[in-house]
Short mmCIF file of C-alpha atoms in Angstrom, two decimals:
data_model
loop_
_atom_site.label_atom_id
_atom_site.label_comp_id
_atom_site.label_asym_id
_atom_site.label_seq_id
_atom_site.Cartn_x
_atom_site.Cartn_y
_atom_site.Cartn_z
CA UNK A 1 30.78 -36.01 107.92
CA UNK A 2 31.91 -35.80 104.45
CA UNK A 3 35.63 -36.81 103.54
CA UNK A 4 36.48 -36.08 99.92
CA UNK A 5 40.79 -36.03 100.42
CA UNK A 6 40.17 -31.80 99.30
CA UNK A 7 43.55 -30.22 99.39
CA UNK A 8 44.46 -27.31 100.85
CA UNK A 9 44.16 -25.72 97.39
CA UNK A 10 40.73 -26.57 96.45
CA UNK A 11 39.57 -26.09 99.83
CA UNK A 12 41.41 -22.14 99.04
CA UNK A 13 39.42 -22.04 95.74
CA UNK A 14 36.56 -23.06 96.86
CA UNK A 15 36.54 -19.94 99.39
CA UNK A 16 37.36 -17.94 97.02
CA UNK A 17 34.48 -18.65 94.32
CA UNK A 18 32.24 -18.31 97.63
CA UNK A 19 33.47 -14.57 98.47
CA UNK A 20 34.03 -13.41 94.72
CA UNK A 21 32.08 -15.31 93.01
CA UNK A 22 32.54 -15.11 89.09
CA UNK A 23 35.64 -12.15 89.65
CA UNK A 24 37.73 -15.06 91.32
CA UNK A 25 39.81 -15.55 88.91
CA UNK A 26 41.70 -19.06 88.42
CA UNK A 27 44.34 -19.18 85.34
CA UNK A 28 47.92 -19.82 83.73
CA UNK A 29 50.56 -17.75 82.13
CA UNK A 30 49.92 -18.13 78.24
CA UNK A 31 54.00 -16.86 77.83
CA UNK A 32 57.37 -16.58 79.46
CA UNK A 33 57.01 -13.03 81.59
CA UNK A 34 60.87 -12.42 80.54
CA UNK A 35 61.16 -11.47 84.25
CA UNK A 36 60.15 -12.04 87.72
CA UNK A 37 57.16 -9.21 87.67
CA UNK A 38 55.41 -10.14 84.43
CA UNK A 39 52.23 -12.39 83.93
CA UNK A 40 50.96 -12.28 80.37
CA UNK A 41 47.76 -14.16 80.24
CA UNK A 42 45.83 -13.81 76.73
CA UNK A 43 41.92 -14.95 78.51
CA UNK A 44 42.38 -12.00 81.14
CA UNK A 45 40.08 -9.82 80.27
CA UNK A 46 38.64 -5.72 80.96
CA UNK A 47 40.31 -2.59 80.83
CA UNK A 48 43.48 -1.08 81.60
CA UNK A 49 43.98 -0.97 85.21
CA UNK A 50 41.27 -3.24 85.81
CA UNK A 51 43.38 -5.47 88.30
CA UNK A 52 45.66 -2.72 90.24
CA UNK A 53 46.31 -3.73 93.71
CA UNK A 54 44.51 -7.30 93.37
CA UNK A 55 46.64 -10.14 94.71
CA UNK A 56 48.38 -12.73 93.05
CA UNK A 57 49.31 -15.65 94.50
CA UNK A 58 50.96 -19.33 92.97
CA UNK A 59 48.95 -22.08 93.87
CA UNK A 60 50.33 -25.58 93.77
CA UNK A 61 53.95 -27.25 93.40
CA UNK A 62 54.97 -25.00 90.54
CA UNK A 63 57.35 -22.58 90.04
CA UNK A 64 57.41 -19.81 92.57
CA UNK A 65 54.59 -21.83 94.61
CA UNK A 66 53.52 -20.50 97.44
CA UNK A 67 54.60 -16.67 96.75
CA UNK A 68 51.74 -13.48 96.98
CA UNK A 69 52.83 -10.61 95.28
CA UNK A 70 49.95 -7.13 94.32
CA UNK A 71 49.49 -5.94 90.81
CA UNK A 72 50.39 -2.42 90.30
CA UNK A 73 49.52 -2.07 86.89
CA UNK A 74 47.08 -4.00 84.11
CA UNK A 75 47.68 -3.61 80.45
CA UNK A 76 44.92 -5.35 78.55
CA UNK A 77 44.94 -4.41 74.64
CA UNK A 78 42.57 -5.07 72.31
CA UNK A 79 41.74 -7.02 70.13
CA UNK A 80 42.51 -10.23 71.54
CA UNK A 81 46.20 -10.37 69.81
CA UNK A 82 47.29 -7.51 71.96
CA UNK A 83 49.12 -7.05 75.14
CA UNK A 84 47.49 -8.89 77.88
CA UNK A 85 49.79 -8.57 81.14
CA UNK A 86 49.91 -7.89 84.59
CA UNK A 87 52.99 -5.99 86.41
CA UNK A 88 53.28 -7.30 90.29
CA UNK A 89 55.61 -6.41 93.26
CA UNK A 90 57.27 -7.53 95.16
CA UNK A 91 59.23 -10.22 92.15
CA UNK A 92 58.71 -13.59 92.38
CA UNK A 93 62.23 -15.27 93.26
CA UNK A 94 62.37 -16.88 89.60
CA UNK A 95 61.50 -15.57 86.53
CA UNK A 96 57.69 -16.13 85.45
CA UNK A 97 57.72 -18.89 83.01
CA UNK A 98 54.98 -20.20 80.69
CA UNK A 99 51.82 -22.29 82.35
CA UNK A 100 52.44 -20.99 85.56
CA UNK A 101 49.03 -21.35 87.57
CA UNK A 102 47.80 -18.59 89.56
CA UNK A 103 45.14 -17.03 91.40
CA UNK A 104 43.85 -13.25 91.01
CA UNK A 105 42.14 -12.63 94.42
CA UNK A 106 40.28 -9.10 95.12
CA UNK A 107 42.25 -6.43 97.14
CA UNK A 108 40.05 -7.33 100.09
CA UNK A 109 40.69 -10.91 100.35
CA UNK A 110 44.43 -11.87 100.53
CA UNK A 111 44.66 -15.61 99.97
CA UNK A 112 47.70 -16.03 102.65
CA UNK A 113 44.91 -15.07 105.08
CA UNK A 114 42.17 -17.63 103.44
CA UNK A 115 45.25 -19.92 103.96
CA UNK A 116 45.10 -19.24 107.65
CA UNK A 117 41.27 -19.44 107.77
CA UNK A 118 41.45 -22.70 106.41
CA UNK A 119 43.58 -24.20 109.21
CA UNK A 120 41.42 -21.84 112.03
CA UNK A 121 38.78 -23.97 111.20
CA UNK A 122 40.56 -27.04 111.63
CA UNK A 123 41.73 -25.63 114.80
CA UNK A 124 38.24 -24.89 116.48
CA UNK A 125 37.68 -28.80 115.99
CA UNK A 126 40.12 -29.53 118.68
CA UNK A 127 38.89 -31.81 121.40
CA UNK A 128 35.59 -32.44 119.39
CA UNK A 129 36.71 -34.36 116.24
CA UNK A 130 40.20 -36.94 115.94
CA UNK A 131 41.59 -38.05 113.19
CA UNK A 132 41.06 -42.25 113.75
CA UNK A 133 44.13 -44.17 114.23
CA UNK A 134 44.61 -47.33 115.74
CA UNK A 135 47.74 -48.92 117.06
CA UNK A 136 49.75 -52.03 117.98
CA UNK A 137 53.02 -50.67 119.62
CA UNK A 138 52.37 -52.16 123.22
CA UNK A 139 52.33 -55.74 124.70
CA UNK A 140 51.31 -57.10 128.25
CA UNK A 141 53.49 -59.38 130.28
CA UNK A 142 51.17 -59.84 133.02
CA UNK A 143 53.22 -57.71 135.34
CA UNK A 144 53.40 -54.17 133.93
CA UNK A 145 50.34 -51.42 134.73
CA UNK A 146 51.00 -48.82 133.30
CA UNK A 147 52.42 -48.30 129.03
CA UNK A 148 53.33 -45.25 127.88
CA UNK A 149 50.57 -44.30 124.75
CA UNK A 150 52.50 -43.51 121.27
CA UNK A 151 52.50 -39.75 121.04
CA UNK A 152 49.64 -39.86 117.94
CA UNK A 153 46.82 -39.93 120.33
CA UNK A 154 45.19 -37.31 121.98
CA UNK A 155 42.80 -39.32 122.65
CA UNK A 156 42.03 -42.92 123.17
CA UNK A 157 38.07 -44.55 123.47
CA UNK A 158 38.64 -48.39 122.99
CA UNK A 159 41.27 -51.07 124.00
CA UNK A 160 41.55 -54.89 123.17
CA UNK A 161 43.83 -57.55 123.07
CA UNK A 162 44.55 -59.69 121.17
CA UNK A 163 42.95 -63.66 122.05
CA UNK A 164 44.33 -65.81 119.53
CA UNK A 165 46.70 -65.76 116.42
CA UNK A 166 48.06 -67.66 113.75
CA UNK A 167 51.87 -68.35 114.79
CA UNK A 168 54.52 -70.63 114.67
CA UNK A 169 57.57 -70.11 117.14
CA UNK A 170 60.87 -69.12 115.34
CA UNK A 171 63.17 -69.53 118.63
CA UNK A 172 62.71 -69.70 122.05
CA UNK A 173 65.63 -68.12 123.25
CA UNK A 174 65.83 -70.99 125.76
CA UNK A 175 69.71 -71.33 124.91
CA UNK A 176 72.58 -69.62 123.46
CA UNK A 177 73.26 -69.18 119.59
CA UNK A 178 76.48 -71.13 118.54
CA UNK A 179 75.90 -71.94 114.64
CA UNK A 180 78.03 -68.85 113.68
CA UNK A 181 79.47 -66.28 116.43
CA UNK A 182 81.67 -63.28 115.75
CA UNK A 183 84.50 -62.74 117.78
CA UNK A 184 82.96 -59.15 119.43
CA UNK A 185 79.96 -61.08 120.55
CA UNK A 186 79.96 -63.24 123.85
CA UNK A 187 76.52 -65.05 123.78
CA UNK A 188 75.16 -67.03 126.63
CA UNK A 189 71.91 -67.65 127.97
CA UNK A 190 70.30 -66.25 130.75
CA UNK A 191 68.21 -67.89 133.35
CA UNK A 192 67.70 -64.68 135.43
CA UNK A 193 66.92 -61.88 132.77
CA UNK A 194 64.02 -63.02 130.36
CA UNK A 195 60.49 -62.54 129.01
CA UNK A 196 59.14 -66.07 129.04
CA UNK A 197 59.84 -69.24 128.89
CA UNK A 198 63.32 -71.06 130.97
CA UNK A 199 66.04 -68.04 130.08
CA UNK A 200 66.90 -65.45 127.19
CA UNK A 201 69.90 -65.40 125.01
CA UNK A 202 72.26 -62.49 125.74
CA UNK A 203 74.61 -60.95 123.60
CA UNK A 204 77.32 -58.75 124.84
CA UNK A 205 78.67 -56.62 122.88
CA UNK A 206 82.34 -55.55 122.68
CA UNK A 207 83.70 -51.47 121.50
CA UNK A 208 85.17 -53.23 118.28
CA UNK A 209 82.02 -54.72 116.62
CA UNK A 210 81.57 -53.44 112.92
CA UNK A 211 78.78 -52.92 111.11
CA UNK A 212 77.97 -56.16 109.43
CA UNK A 213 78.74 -58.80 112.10
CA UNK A 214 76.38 -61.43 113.11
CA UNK A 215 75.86 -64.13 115.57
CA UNK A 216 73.44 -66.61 113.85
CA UNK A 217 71.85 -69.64 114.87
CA UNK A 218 70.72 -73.10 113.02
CA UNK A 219 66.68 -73.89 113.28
CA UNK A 220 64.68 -76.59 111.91
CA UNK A 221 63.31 -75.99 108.63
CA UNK A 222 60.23 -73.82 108.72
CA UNK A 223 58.01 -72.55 106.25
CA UNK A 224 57.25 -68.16 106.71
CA UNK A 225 55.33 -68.01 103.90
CA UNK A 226 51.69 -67.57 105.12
CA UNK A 227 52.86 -65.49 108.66
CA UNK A 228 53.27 -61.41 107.76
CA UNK A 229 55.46 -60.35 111.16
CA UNK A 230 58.10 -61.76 113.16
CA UNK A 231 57.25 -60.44 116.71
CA UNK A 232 59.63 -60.88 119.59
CA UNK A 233 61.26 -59.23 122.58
CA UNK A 234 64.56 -57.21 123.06
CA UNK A 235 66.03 -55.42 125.69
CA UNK A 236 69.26 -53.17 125.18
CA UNK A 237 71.52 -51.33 127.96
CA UNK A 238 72.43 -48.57 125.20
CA UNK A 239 69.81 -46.97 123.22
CA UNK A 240 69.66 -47.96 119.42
CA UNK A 241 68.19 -46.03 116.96
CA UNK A 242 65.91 -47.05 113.90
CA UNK A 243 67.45 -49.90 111.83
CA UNK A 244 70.62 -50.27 113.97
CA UNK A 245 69.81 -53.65 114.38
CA UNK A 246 68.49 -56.57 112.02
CA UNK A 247 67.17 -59.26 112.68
CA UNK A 248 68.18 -62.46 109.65
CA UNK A 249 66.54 -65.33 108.25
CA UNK A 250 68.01 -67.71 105.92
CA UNK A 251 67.92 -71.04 103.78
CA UNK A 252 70.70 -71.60 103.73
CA UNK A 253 73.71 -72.00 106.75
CA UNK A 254 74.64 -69.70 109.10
CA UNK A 255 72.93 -66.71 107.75
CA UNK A 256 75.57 -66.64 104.20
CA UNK A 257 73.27 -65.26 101.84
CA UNK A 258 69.93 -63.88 103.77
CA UNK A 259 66.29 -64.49 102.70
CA UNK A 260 65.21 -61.59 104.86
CA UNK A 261 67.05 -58.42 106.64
CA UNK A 262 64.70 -56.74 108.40
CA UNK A 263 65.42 -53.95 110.24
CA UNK A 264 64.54 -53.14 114.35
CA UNK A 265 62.58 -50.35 114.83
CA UNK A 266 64.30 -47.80 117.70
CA UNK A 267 64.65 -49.34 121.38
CA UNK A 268 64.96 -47.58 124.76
CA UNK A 269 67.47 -48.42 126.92
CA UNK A 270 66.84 -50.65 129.98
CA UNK A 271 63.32 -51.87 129.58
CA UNK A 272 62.01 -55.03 127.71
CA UNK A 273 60.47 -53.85 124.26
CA UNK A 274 58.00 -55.92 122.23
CA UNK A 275 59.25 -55.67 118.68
CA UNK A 276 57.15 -56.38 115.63
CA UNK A 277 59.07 -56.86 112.17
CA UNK A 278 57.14 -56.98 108.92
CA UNK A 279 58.36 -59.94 106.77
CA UNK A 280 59.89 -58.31 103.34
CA UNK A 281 59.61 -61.55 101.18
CA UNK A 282 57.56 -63.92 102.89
CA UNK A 283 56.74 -66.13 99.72
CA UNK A 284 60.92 -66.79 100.23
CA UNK A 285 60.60 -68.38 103.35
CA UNK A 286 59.96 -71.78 102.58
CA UNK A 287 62.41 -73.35 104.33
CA UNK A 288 64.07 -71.41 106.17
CA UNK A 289 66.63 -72.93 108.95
CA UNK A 290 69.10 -69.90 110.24
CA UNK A 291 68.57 -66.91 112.12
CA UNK A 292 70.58 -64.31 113.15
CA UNK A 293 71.75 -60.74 114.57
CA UNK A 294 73.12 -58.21 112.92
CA UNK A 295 74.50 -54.88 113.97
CA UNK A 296 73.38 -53.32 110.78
CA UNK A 297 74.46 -49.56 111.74
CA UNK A 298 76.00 -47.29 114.25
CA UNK A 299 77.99 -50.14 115.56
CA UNK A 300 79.08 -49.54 119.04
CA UNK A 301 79.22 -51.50 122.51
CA UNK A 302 76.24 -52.97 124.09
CA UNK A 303 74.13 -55.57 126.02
CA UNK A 304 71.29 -56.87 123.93
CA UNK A 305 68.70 -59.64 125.15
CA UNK A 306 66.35 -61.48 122.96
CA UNK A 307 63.25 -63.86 123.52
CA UNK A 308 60.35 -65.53 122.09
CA UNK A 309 60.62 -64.99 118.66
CA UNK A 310 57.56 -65.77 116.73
CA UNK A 311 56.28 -65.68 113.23
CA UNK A 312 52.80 -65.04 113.29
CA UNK A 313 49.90 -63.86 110.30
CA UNK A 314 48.70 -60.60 112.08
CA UNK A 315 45.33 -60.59 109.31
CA UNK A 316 44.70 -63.79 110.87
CA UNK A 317 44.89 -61.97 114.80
CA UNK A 318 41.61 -62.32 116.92
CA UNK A 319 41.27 -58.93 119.33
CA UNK A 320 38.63 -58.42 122.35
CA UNK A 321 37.32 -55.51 123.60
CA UNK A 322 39.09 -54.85 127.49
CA UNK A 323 35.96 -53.49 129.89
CA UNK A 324 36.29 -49.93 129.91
CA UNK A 325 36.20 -50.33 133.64
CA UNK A 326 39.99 -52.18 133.41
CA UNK A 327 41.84 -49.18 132.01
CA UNK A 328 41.72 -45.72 132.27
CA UNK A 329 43.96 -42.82 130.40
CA UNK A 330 46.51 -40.59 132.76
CA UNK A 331 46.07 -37.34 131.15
CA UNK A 332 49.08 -35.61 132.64
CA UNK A 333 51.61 -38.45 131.82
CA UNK A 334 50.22 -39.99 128.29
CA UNK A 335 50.18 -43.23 129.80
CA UNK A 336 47.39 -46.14 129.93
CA UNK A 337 47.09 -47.74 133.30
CA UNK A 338 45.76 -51.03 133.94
CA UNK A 339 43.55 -51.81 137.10
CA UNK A 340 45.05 -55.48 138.51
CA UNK A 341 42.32 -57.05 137.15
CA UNK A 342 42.85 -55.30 133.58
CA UNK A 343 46.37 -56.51 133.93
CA UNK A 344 45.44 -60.16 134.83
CA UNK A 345 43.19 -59.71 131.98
CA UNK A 346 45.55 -58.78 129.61
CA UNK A 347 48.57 -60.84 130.68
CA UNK A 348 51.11 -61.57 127.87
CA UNK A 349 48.62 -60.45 125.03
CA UNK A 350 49.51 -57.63 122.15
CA UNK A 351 47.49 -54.47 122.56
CA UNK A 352 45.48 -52.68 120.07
CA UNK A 353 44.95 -49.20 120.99
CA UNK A 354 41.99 -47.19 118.99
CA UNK A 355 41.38 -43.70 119.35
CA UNK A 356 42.54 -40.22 117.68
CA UNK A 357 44.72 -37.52 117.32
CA UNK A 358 43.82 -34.27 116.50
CA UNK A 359 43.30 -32.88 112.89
CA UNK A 360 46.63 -31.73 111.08
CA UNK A 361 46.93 -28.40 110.11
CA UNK A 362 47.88 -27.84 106.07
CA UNK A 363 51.15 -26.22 105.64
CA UNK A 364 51.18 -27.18 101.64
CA UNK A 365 48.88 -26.90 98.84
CA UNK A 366 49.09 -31.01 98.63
CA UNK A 367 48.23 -31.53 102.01
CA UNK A 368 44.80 -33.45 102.36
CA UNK A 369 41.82 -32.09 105.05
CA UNK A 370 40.84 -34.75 107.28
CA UNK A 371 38.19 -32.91 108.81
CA UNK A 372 34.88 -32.28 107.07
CA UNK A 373 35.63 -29.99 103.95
CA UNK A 374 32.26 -28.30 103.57
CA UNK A 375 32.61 -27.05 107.18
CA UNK A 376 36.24 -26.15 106.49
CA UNK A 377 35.27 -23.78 103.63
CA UNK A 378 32.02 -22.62 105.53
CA UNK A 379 34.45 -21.32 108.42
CA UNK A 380 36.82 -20.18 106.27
CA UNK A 381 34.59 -18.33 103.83
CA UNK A 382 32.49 -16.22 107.16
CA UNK A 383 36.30 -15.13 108.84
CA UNK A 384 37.48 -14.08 104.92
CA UNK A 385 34.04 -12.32 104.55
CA UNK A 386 34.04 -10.91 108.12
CA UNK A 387 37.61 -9.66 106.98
CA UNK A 388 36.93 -8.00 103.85
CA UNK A 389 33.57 -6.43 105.04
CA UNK A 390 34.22 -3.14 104.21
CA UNK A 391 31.12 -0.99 104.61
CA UNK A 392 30.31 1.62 101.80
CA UNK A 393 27.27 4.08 100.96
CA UNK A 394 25.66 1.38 98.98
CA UNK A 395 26.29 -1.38 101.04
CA UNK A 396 26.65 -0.27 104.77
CA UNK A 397 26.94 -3.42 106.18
CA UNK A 398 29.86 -4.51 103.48
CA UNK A 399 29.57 -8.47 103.34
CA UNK A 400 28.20 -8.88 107.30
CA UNK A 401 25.25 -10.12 106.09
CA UNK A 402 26.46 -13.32 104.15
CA UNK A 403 29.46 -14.06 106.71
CA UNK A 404 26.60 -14.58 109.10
CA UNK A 405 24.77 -17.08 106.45
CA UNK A 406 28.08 -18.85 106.29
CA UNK A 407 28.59 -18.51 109.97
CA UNK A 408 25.77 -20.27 110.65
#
């Protein structure tokens, strides 16, 4: 498999040298059109009417990008000095400015089609090649079976869990915050609703909270510096979208002027969450000794639990493979399911998930293959081939012959 990060638009080009060879033409305006119908181009060369009903079409980010339009008439002067245009409908929406790329494509082979053959091919890989991704969005407890895969895979081929770690425990969450409490929190802890350890600190949440308020707590001075993530565990009874939360960390008192201000990711309502928050400035937190909540956005009522907030260097994260016979994949429902022994296995241990999704198609010029490119423009150069195949006296089987080559 070769990966070169070819674009949509050389993958394009690249069909189109392979169907037209030295006719595929690949240029820029040398002059202002004056209008929206006009290409002048001083290196096109040939006679009058020499590109009438070929297809132009704007490659790239540029102006008009994206847009096909036909030529209906060619003027090309000579000597060189002379008129050297092209006349196309329909207009492009703006007027046809100086250095504007485009392609001249043969009346056979419209390049909104090659488009379209380039993400057929990526199509037909379905279920045979995946884009690799791996992820760290689910945690064990020891209790739960089944977690709910993050909608990127379509498929997944290894798990493992993570063994050991570099970390150094920000709060337990064994009692209730009291350095600094605004008046629309109550905080308490709780003994009956918690992740680990002896309780949980809960914060409820009155109608009147603002965005901006904070509960904080006072810690003994810690040093961040070397950990990347603060991971820890939150449970809401009102969903909160991205960044409607923060979590603080400080040197100085009761959160007044905060080191970090890192923003939750979104939370579900009603089940315990594993959060992971990447550390903005770590080299900052020397000595840090005050953390805190913040309703950062979309302030509004609620019932938030935290626990067992940790600092910990992920780089530094050992992960072990989990026996293919301890998990298995429920198709219908998206979910991984533990066997008992896979949970017991697992117990309270991050997850790293490996496996794929399937290739993107490319809506833009910019957008990069992930799939093999020289089988991308072999697939796509056989369907344009097969397309423009028209059969004459000289050449009864049109272009058959070499779509087949390609084909194969």
């Amino acid at each position: 498999m070769a990966i070169q990060g070819l674009t949509r638009q050389n993958l394009r080009q690249a069909v189109g040298r392979n169907i037209m060879g030295s006719d595929f033409i690949v240029s820029v305006t040398t002059a202002a059109g004056g209008n929206a119908e006009s290409i002048i181009d001083t290196l096109l060369i040939g006679g009058a009417d020499r590109y009438n009903g070929w297809w132009v079409y704007v490659p790239g980010a540029s102006t008009n990008f994206g847009q096909l339009s036909r030529v209906y008439d060619t003027t090309i002067d000579t000597p060189v000095a002379g008129d050297r245009h092209l006349d196309v409908r329909p207009a492009f929406t703006t007027t046809v400015p100086s250095a504007m790329p485009y392609e001249l494509w043969h009346p056979d082979f419209n390049p909104v089609f090659c488009n379209s053959a380039i993400n057929d091919a990526i199509n037909a890989t379905a279920g045979r090649f995946y884009t690799r991704i791996d992820s760290l969005a689910l945690h064990g407890d020891g209790f739960t079976s089944t977690f709910a895969l993050p909608s990127t895979f379509d498929m997944v081929d290894r798990v493992f869990f993570r063994t050991s770690m570099d970390r150094l425990e920000v709060h337990p969450c064994d009692a209730a915050w009291d350095e600094s409490v605004d008046s629309d929190f109550t905080v308490t802890a709780d003994t009956e609703h918690k992740k680990r350890g002896n309780a949980s600190v809960k914060f409820v949440v009155a109608g009147t909270v603002s965005n901006g308020d904070i509960v904080t707590d006072d810690i003994s001075s810690a040093d961040y510096s070397a950990k990347t993530h603060i991971e820890l565990w939150v449970y809401v009874t009102t969903v909160v979208a991205a960044a409607d939360l923060a979590l603080l960390l400080d040197n100085t008192a009761a959160c007044a002027s905060p080191v970090e201000t890192i923003t939750f990711p979104a939370v579900a309502a009603r089940t315990w969450t594993h959060v992971r928050l990447a550390l903005a400035n770590p080299e900052l937190d020397t000595a840090i000794i005050s953390i805190g909540l913040e309703y950062n956005a979309n302030a509004g009522a609620n019932t938030i639990w935290l626990d067992d907030i940790q600092a910990v260097n992920e780089p530094a994260s050992v992960y072990s493979p989990l026996h293919h016979n301890l998990w298995n994949i429920d198709r219908a429902q998206q979910d991984l399911v533990l066997t008992n022994a896979g949970r017991d296995t697992l117990g309270s241990s991050l997850l790293k998930i490996s496996g794929g999704s399937n290739p993107a198609q490319l809506t833009l010029d910019a957008t990069v293959s992930t799939v093999d490119e020289d089988y991308v423009i072999a697939y796509a150069t056989a369907v344009m081939l097969n397309g423009g195949s028209n059969a004459t006296a000289a050449d009864p089987e049109g272009k058959r012959t070499l779509a087949d080559r390609w084909q194969d």
